[in-house]
Amino acid sequence: MTRIFSGIKPTGHLTLGNYLGAVRRWAEVDQYRADALFSVVDLHALTVEHDPARVRRLSRQAVTLLLAAGLDPGRCTLFVQSHVDEHARLSYLLECTATDGELRRMIQYKEKSAAARAAGQSVRVSLLTYPALMAADILAYETDEVPVGDDQTQHVELTRDLAVRFNQRYGHTFTVPRATPPKVGARVMDLQDPTGKMGKSHENGAGIVYLLDEPDVVRRKVMRAVTDSGREVAYDRENRPGVANLLDVLAACGGGEPAELAGAYTSYGALKRDVAEAVVEVLRPLRERHASLVAEPGYVDAVLREGAERARAVARPVVDRAYRAVGLLPPG
Ligand code: AMP
Ligand code: TRP
């Protein structure tokens, strides 16, 4: 059976980008067609300046939202990364496989290290080595497919390279995975800056729809979305990124092809109203289920306990095998 692994970082509140680019497909498709593991990858939240209480809170919220989005613990394994030691254990071996040059070429590293420096902050070493930990997340589970948004394909490519290199040097150990980006919603852009992706850790939330935003907040954000100077509604990602993003979101939420949907509108206002309502309807059941899960903390704890156990049982033998393959003496 196909094995799927994917993760989400608790660095901010989950956004519409996370949902349309990743989580929705995990819930609607992936957990039914494969042996799927999904993880709130909390160790990855420590690569930039962080507040411990906030990471704790956001990790719990992310798990609850994944359940609210429809991940079913009877069908997939849901767990928190730091509950399973194998990730950190394997990450070190992959740091010993990756090169400095390879890690420095990662776009996300370049962008985030520049941003940290610009803000007068120091750059944590873990920001550079982060793709080795991400590769460990994936390789520890003999993963075949990694459903992620567009922004993560470079990291998955690196994971493939590391798996192949490790296998060549030390004998076959890892399955070589591949990224599977979604057809629509692979890159939801910020509503205030449609040339940048809708990311959860932006300073200013005006262009970001969070999954737990109230309907009126969603409407306000969509109605204030930056559009382009033209008048007629056309789908042109290059020259009309704002309108194209709205059409993409509409297609992802309500179905249809963005270019065809464009033909149905004669004004930006009407398009925005329909986008707002489509998003509100997609988020409504999620917010409702989230509220009832918050009232059942014992259930969420039990899901995480069981998820970590199942994940450990898969990862342990794979990571043990890798330790032996590189020449580490097995304990007696
Ligand atoms: P992150 O929030 O960086 O942990 O990302 C979790 C998942 O959501 C990854 O698969 C990302 O590729 C996906 N994702 C994050 N932001 C967006 C976005 N704006 N559009 C589409 N997918 C996204
Ligand atoms: N790096 C991913 C992101 O920023 C999150 C992530 C960590 C992940 N480990 C993973 C995604 C393993 C897929 C598989 O979105």
Tab-separated table of N, CA and C in Angstrom, residues 182-262:
chain	number	residue	atom	x	y	z
A	182	PRO	N	-1.041	19.681	-5.199
A	182	PRO	CA	-2.434	19.604	-5.662
A	182	PRO	C	-2.610	20.314	-7.005
A	183	LYS	N	-3.670	19.957	-7.719
A	183	LYS	CA	-3.908	20.590	-9.025
A	183	LYS	C	-4.395	22.019	-8.870
A	184	VAL	N	-5.320	22.211	-7.948
A	184	VAL	CA	-5.737	23.597	-7.669
A	184	VAL	C	-5.404	23.927	-6.226
A	185	GLY	N	-5.140	25.210	-5.977
A	185	GLY	CA	-4.876	25.643	-4.603
A	185	GLY	C	-3.448	25.397	-4.160
A	186	ALA	N	-2.565	25.037	-5.125
A	186	ALA	CA	-1.191	24.723	-4.748
A	186	ALA	C	-0.471	25.947	-4.193
A	187	ARG	N	-0.934	27.124	-4.555
A	187	ARG	CA	-0.283	28.333	-4.055
A	187	ARG	C	-1.316	29.440	-3.917
A	188	VAL	N	-1.877	29.541	-2.730
A	188	VAL	CA	-2.833	30.612	-2.456
A	188	VAL	C	-2.025	31.837	-2.057
A	189	MET	N	-2.312	32.969	-2.690
A	189	MET	CA	-1.497	34.157	-2.456
A	189	MET	C	-2.133	35.065	-1.402
A	190	ASP	N	-1.308	35.918	-0.815
A	190	ASP	CA	-1.775	36.874	0.185
A	190	ASP	C	-2.758	37.854	-0.473
A	191	LEU	N	-3.872	38.132	0.197
A	191	LEU	CA	-4.886	38.994	-0.432
A	191	LEU	C	-4.409	40.442	-0.545
A	192	GLN	N	-3.489	40.842	0.311
A	192	GLN	CA	-2.971	42.214	0.237
A	192	GLN	C	-1.732	42.313	-0.651
A	193	ASP	N	-1.074	41.198	-0.859
A	193	ASP	CA	0.132	41.185	-1.700
A	193	ASP	C	0.123	39.908	-2.525
A	194	PRO	N	-0.627	39.949	-3.637
A	194	PRO	CA	-0.836	38.709	-4.392
A	194	PRO	C	0.409	38.200	-5.117
A	195	THR	N	1.559	38.832	-4.876
A	195	THR	CA	2.777	38.257	-5.453
A	195	THR	C	3.477	37.380	-4.413
A	196	GLY	N	2.979	37.385	-3.174
A	196	GLY	CA	3.591	36.554	-2.125
A	196	GLY	C	2.586	35.550	-1.612
A	197	LYS	N	3.054	34.398	-1.121
A	197	LYS	CA	2.097	33.366	-0.699
A	197	LYS	C	1.427	33.745	0.626
A	198	MET	N	0.226	33.242	0.809
A	198	MET	CA	-0.495	33.455	2.055
A	198	MET	C	0.167	32.569	3.108
A	199	GLY	N	0.998	33.180	3.942
A	199	GLY	CA	1.765	32.391	4.913
A	199	GLY	C	1.335	32.760	6.322
A	200	LYS	N	1.356	31.774	7.240
A	200	LYS	CA	0.760	32.032	8.535
A	200	LYS	C	1.547	32.967	9.430
A	201	SER	N	2.826	33.183	9.137
A	201	SER	CA	3.579	33.996	10.095
A	201	SER	C	3.806	35.450	9.663
A	202	HIS	N	2.982	35.934	8.743
A	202	HIS	CA	3.108	37.358	8.363
A	202	HIS	C	2.771	38.268	9.533
A	203	GLU	N	3.419	39.428	9.544
A	203	GLU	CA	3.179	40.404	10.600
A	203	GLU	C	1.722	40.860	10.577
A	204	ASN	N	1.289	41.195	9.354
A	204	ASN	CA	0.009	41.843	9.209
A	204	ASN	C	-0.970	40.826	8.623
A	205	GLY	N	-2.043	40.552	9.360
A	205	GLY	CA	-2.955	39.488	8.953
A	205	GLY	C	-4.024	39.903	7.953
A	206	ALA	N	-3.980	41.149	7.457
A	206	ALA	CA	-5.097	41.646	6.637
A	206	ALA	C	-5.275	40.859	5.339
A	207	GLY	N	-4.181	40.281	4.825
A	207	GLY	CA	-4.291	39.552	3.564
A	207	GLY	C	-4.384	38.048	3.755
A	208	ILE	N	-4.536	37.630	5.022
A	208	ILE	CA	-4.518	36.199	5.326
A	208	ILE	C	-5.859	35.783	5.904
A	209	VAL	N	-6.468	34.767	5.330
A	209	VAL	CA	-7.690	34.229	5.915
A	209	VAL	C	-7.281	33.064	6.807
A	210	TYR	N	-7.575	33.191	8.102
A	210	TYR	CA	-7.292	32.098	9.032
A	210	TYR	C	-8.508	31.185	9.109
A	211	LEU	N	-8.242	29.899	9.345
A	211	LEU	CA	-9.338	28.935	9.332
A	211	LEU	C	-10.377	29.228	10.409
A	212	LEU	N	-9.950	29.889	11.489
A	212	LEU	CA	-10.908	30.165	12.554
A	212	LEU	C	-11.461	31.590	12.503
A	213	ASP	N	-11.192	32.334	11.435
A	213	ASP	CA	-11.769	33.677	11.307
A	213	ASP	C	-13.298	33.587	11.271
A	214	GLU	N	-13.940	34.538	11.960
A	214	GLU	CA	-15.406	34.640	11.909
A	214	GLU	C	-15.833	34.979	10.481
A	215	PRO	N	-17.050	34.563	10.073
A	215	PRO	CA	-17.501	34.861	8.709
A	215	PRO	C	-17.368	36.335	8.314
A	216	ASP	N	-17.698	37.245	9.234
A	216	ASP	CA	-17.608	38.658	8.862
A	216	ASP	C	-16.176	39.112	8.648
A	217	VAL	N	-15.272	38.514	9.368
A	217	VAL	CA	-13.852	38.847	9.192
A	217	VAL	C	-13.392	38.338	7.825
A	218	VAL	N	-13.828	37.130	7.467
A	218	VAL	CA	-13.477	36.575	6.155
A	218	VAL	C	-13.997	37.504	5.058
A	219	ARG	N	-15.258	37.899	5.188
A	219	ARG	CA	-15.861	38.773	4.154
A	219	ARG	C	-15.070	40.062	4.023
A	220	ARG	N	-14.734	40.656	5.159
A	220	ARG	CA	-14.015	41.940	5.117
A	220	ARG	C	-12.668	41.770	4.426
A	221	LYS	N	-11.947	40.702	4.780
A	221	LYS	CA	-10.618	40.502	4.183
A	221	LYS	C	-10.724	40.293	2.675
A	222	VAL	N	-11.717	39.515	2.249
A	222	VAL	CA	-11.840	39.248	0.808
A	222	VAL	C	-12.273	40.514	0.079
A	223	MET	N	-13.232	41.271	0.656
A	223	MET	CA	-13.702	42.475	-0.031
A	223	MET	C	-12.591	43.515	-0.164
A	224	ARG	N	-11.627	43.472	0.777
A	224	ARG	CA	-10.523	44.451	0.705
A	224	ARG	C	-9.311	43.921	-0.052
A	225	ALA	N	-9.458	42.757	-0.661
A	225	ALA	CA	-8.314	42.174	-1.384
A	225	ALA	C	-7.825	43.147	-2.453
A	226	VAL	N	-6.529	43.201	-2.622
A	226	VAL	CA	-5.934	44.067	-3.645
A	226	VAL	C	-6.216	43.432	-5.004
A	227	THR	N	-6.789	44.220	-5.916
A	227	THR	CA	-6.971	43.701	-7.274
A	227	THR	C	-6.043	44.495	-8.183
A	228	ASP	N	-6.323	44.486	-9.449
A	228	ASP	CA	-5.381	45.110	-10.373
A	228	ASP	C	-6.057	46.324	-10.979
A	229	SER	N	-5.285	47.097	-11.735
A	229	SER	CA	-5.860	48.351	-12.206
A	229	SER	C	-6.869	48.141	-13.338
A	230	GLY	N	-6.776	47.007	-14.043
A	230	GLY	CA	-7.716	46.760	-15.156
A	230	GLY	C	-9.159	46.747	-14.666
A	231	ARG	N	-10.085	46.584	-15.570
A	231	ARG	CA	-11.490	46.564	-15.195
A	231	ARG	C	-12.118	45.190	-15.414
A	232	GLU	N	-11.887	44.630	-16.593
A	232	GLU	CA	-12.623	43.386	-16.856
A	232	GLU	C	-11.948	42.217	-16.143
A	233	VAL	N	-12.772	41.227	-15.803
A	233	VAL	CA	-12.284	40.094	-15.027
A	233	VAL	C	-11.675	39.077	-15.993
A	234	ALA	N	-10.349	38.909	-15.896
A	234	ALA	CA	-9.685	37.939	-16.773
A	234	ALA	C	-8.687	37.155	-15.936
A	235	TYR	N	-8.429	35.907	-16.331
A	235	TYR	CA	-7.504	35.077	-15.570
A	235	TYR	C	-6.111	35.186	-16.173
A	236	ASP	N	-5.242	35.934	-15.503
A	236	ASP	CA	-3.897	36.181	-16.031
A	236	ASP	C	-2.962	36.296	-14.820
A	237	ARG	N	-2.314	35.179	-14.492
A	237	ARG	CA	-1.500	35.139	-13.270
A	237	ARG	C	-0.334	36.111	-13.289
A	238	GLU	N	0.242	36.289	-14.479
A	238	GLU	CA	1.401	37.181	-14.629
A	238	GLU	C	1.035	38.636	-14.375
A	239	ASN	N	0.046	39.088	-15.154
A	239	ASN	CA	-0.247	40.518	-15.170
A	239	ASN	C	-1.373	40.936	-14.239
A	240	ARG	N	-2.187	39.970	-13.847
A	240	ARG	CA	-3.320	40.280	-12.946
A	240	ARG	C	-3.309	39.322	-11.771
A	241	PRO	N	-2.249	39.357	-10.965
A	241	PRO	CA	-2.128	38.342	-9.908
A	241	PRO	C	-3.242	38.398	-8.867
A	242	GLY	N	-3.748	39.604	-8.581
A	242	GLY	CA	-4.777	39.730	-7.544
A	242	GLY	C	-6.062	39.039	-7.961
A	243	VAL	N	-6.514	39.346	-9.177
A	243	VAL	CA	-7.757	38.747	-9.673
A	243	VAL	C	-7.565	37.241	-9.906
A	244	ALA	N	-6.401	36.873	-10.416
A	244	ALA	CA	-6.138	35.446	-10.660
A	244	ALA	C	-6.213	34.664	-9.349
A	245	ASN	N	-5.678	35.256	-8.275
A	245	ASN	CA	-5.713	34.579	-6.979
A	245	ASN	C	-7.155	34.387	-6.511
A	246	LEU	N	-7.976	35.432	-6.688
A	246	LEU	CA	-9.384	35.307	-6.279
A	246	LEU	C	-10.070	34.208	-7.102
A	247	LEU	N	-9.778	34.160	-8.379
A	247	LEU	CA	-10.388	33.123	-9.228
A	247	LEU	C	-9.897	31.729	-8.823
A	248	ASP	N	-8.627	31.635	-8.470
A	248	ASP	CA	-8.094	30.347	-8.005
A	248	ASP	C	-8.811	29.899	-6.729
A	249	VAL	N	-8.983	30.844	-5.807
A	249	VAL	CA	-9.637	30.497	-4.542
A	249	VAL	C	-11.082	30.089	-4.806
A	250	LEU	N	-11.745	30.826	-5.689
A	250	LEU	CA	-13.133	30.491	-6.017
A	250	LEU	C	-13.209	29.085	-6.621
A	251	ALA	N	-12.288	28.794	-7.521
A	251	ALA	CA	-12.285	27.467	-8.159
A	251	ALA	C	-12.003	26.382	-7.115
A	252	ALA	N	-11.044	26.665	-6.225
A	252	ALA	CA	-10.685	25.666	-5.217
A	252	ALA	C	-11.833	25.440	-4.234
A	253	CYS	N	-12.590	26.495	-3.933
A	253	CYS	CA	-13.678	26.348	-2.949
A	253	CYS	C	-14.972	25.866	-3.577
A	254	GLY	N	-15.261	26.344	-4.782
A	254	GLY	CA	-16.584	26.050	-5.338
A	254	GLY	C	-16.563	25.178	-6.576
A	255	GLY	N	-15.396	24.841	-7.060
A	255	GLY	CA	-15.301	24.020	-8.273
A	255	GLY	C	-15.189	24.878	-9.517
A	256	GLY	N	-14.894	24.237	-10.628
A	256	GLY	CA	-14.771	24.953	-11.899
A	256	GLY	C	-13.332	25.297	-12.213
A	257	GLU	N	-13.146	25.859	-13.400
A	257	GLU	CA	-11.817	26.253	-13.861
A	257	GLU	C	-11.696	27.761	-13.716
A	258	PRO	N	-10.582	28.248	-13.166
A	258	PRO	CA	-10.457	29.695	-12.951
A	258	PRO	C	-10.684	30.515	-14.227
A	259	ALA	N	-10.129	30.056	-15.353
A	259	ALA	CA	-10.247	30.848	-16.577
A	259	ALA	C	-11.698	30.916	-17.044
A	260	GLU	N	-12.436	29.833	-16.850
A	260	GLU	CA	-13.850	29.847	-17.254
A	260	GLU	C	-14.694	30.674	-16.300
A	261	LEU	N	-14.385	30.561	-15.002
A	261	LEU	CA	-15.150	31.336	-14.019
A	261	LEU	C	-15.046	32.826	-14.318
A	262	ALA	N	-13.889	33.250	-14.829
A	262	ALA	CA	-13.666	34.675	-15.098
A	262	ALA	C	-14.751	35.224	-16.013
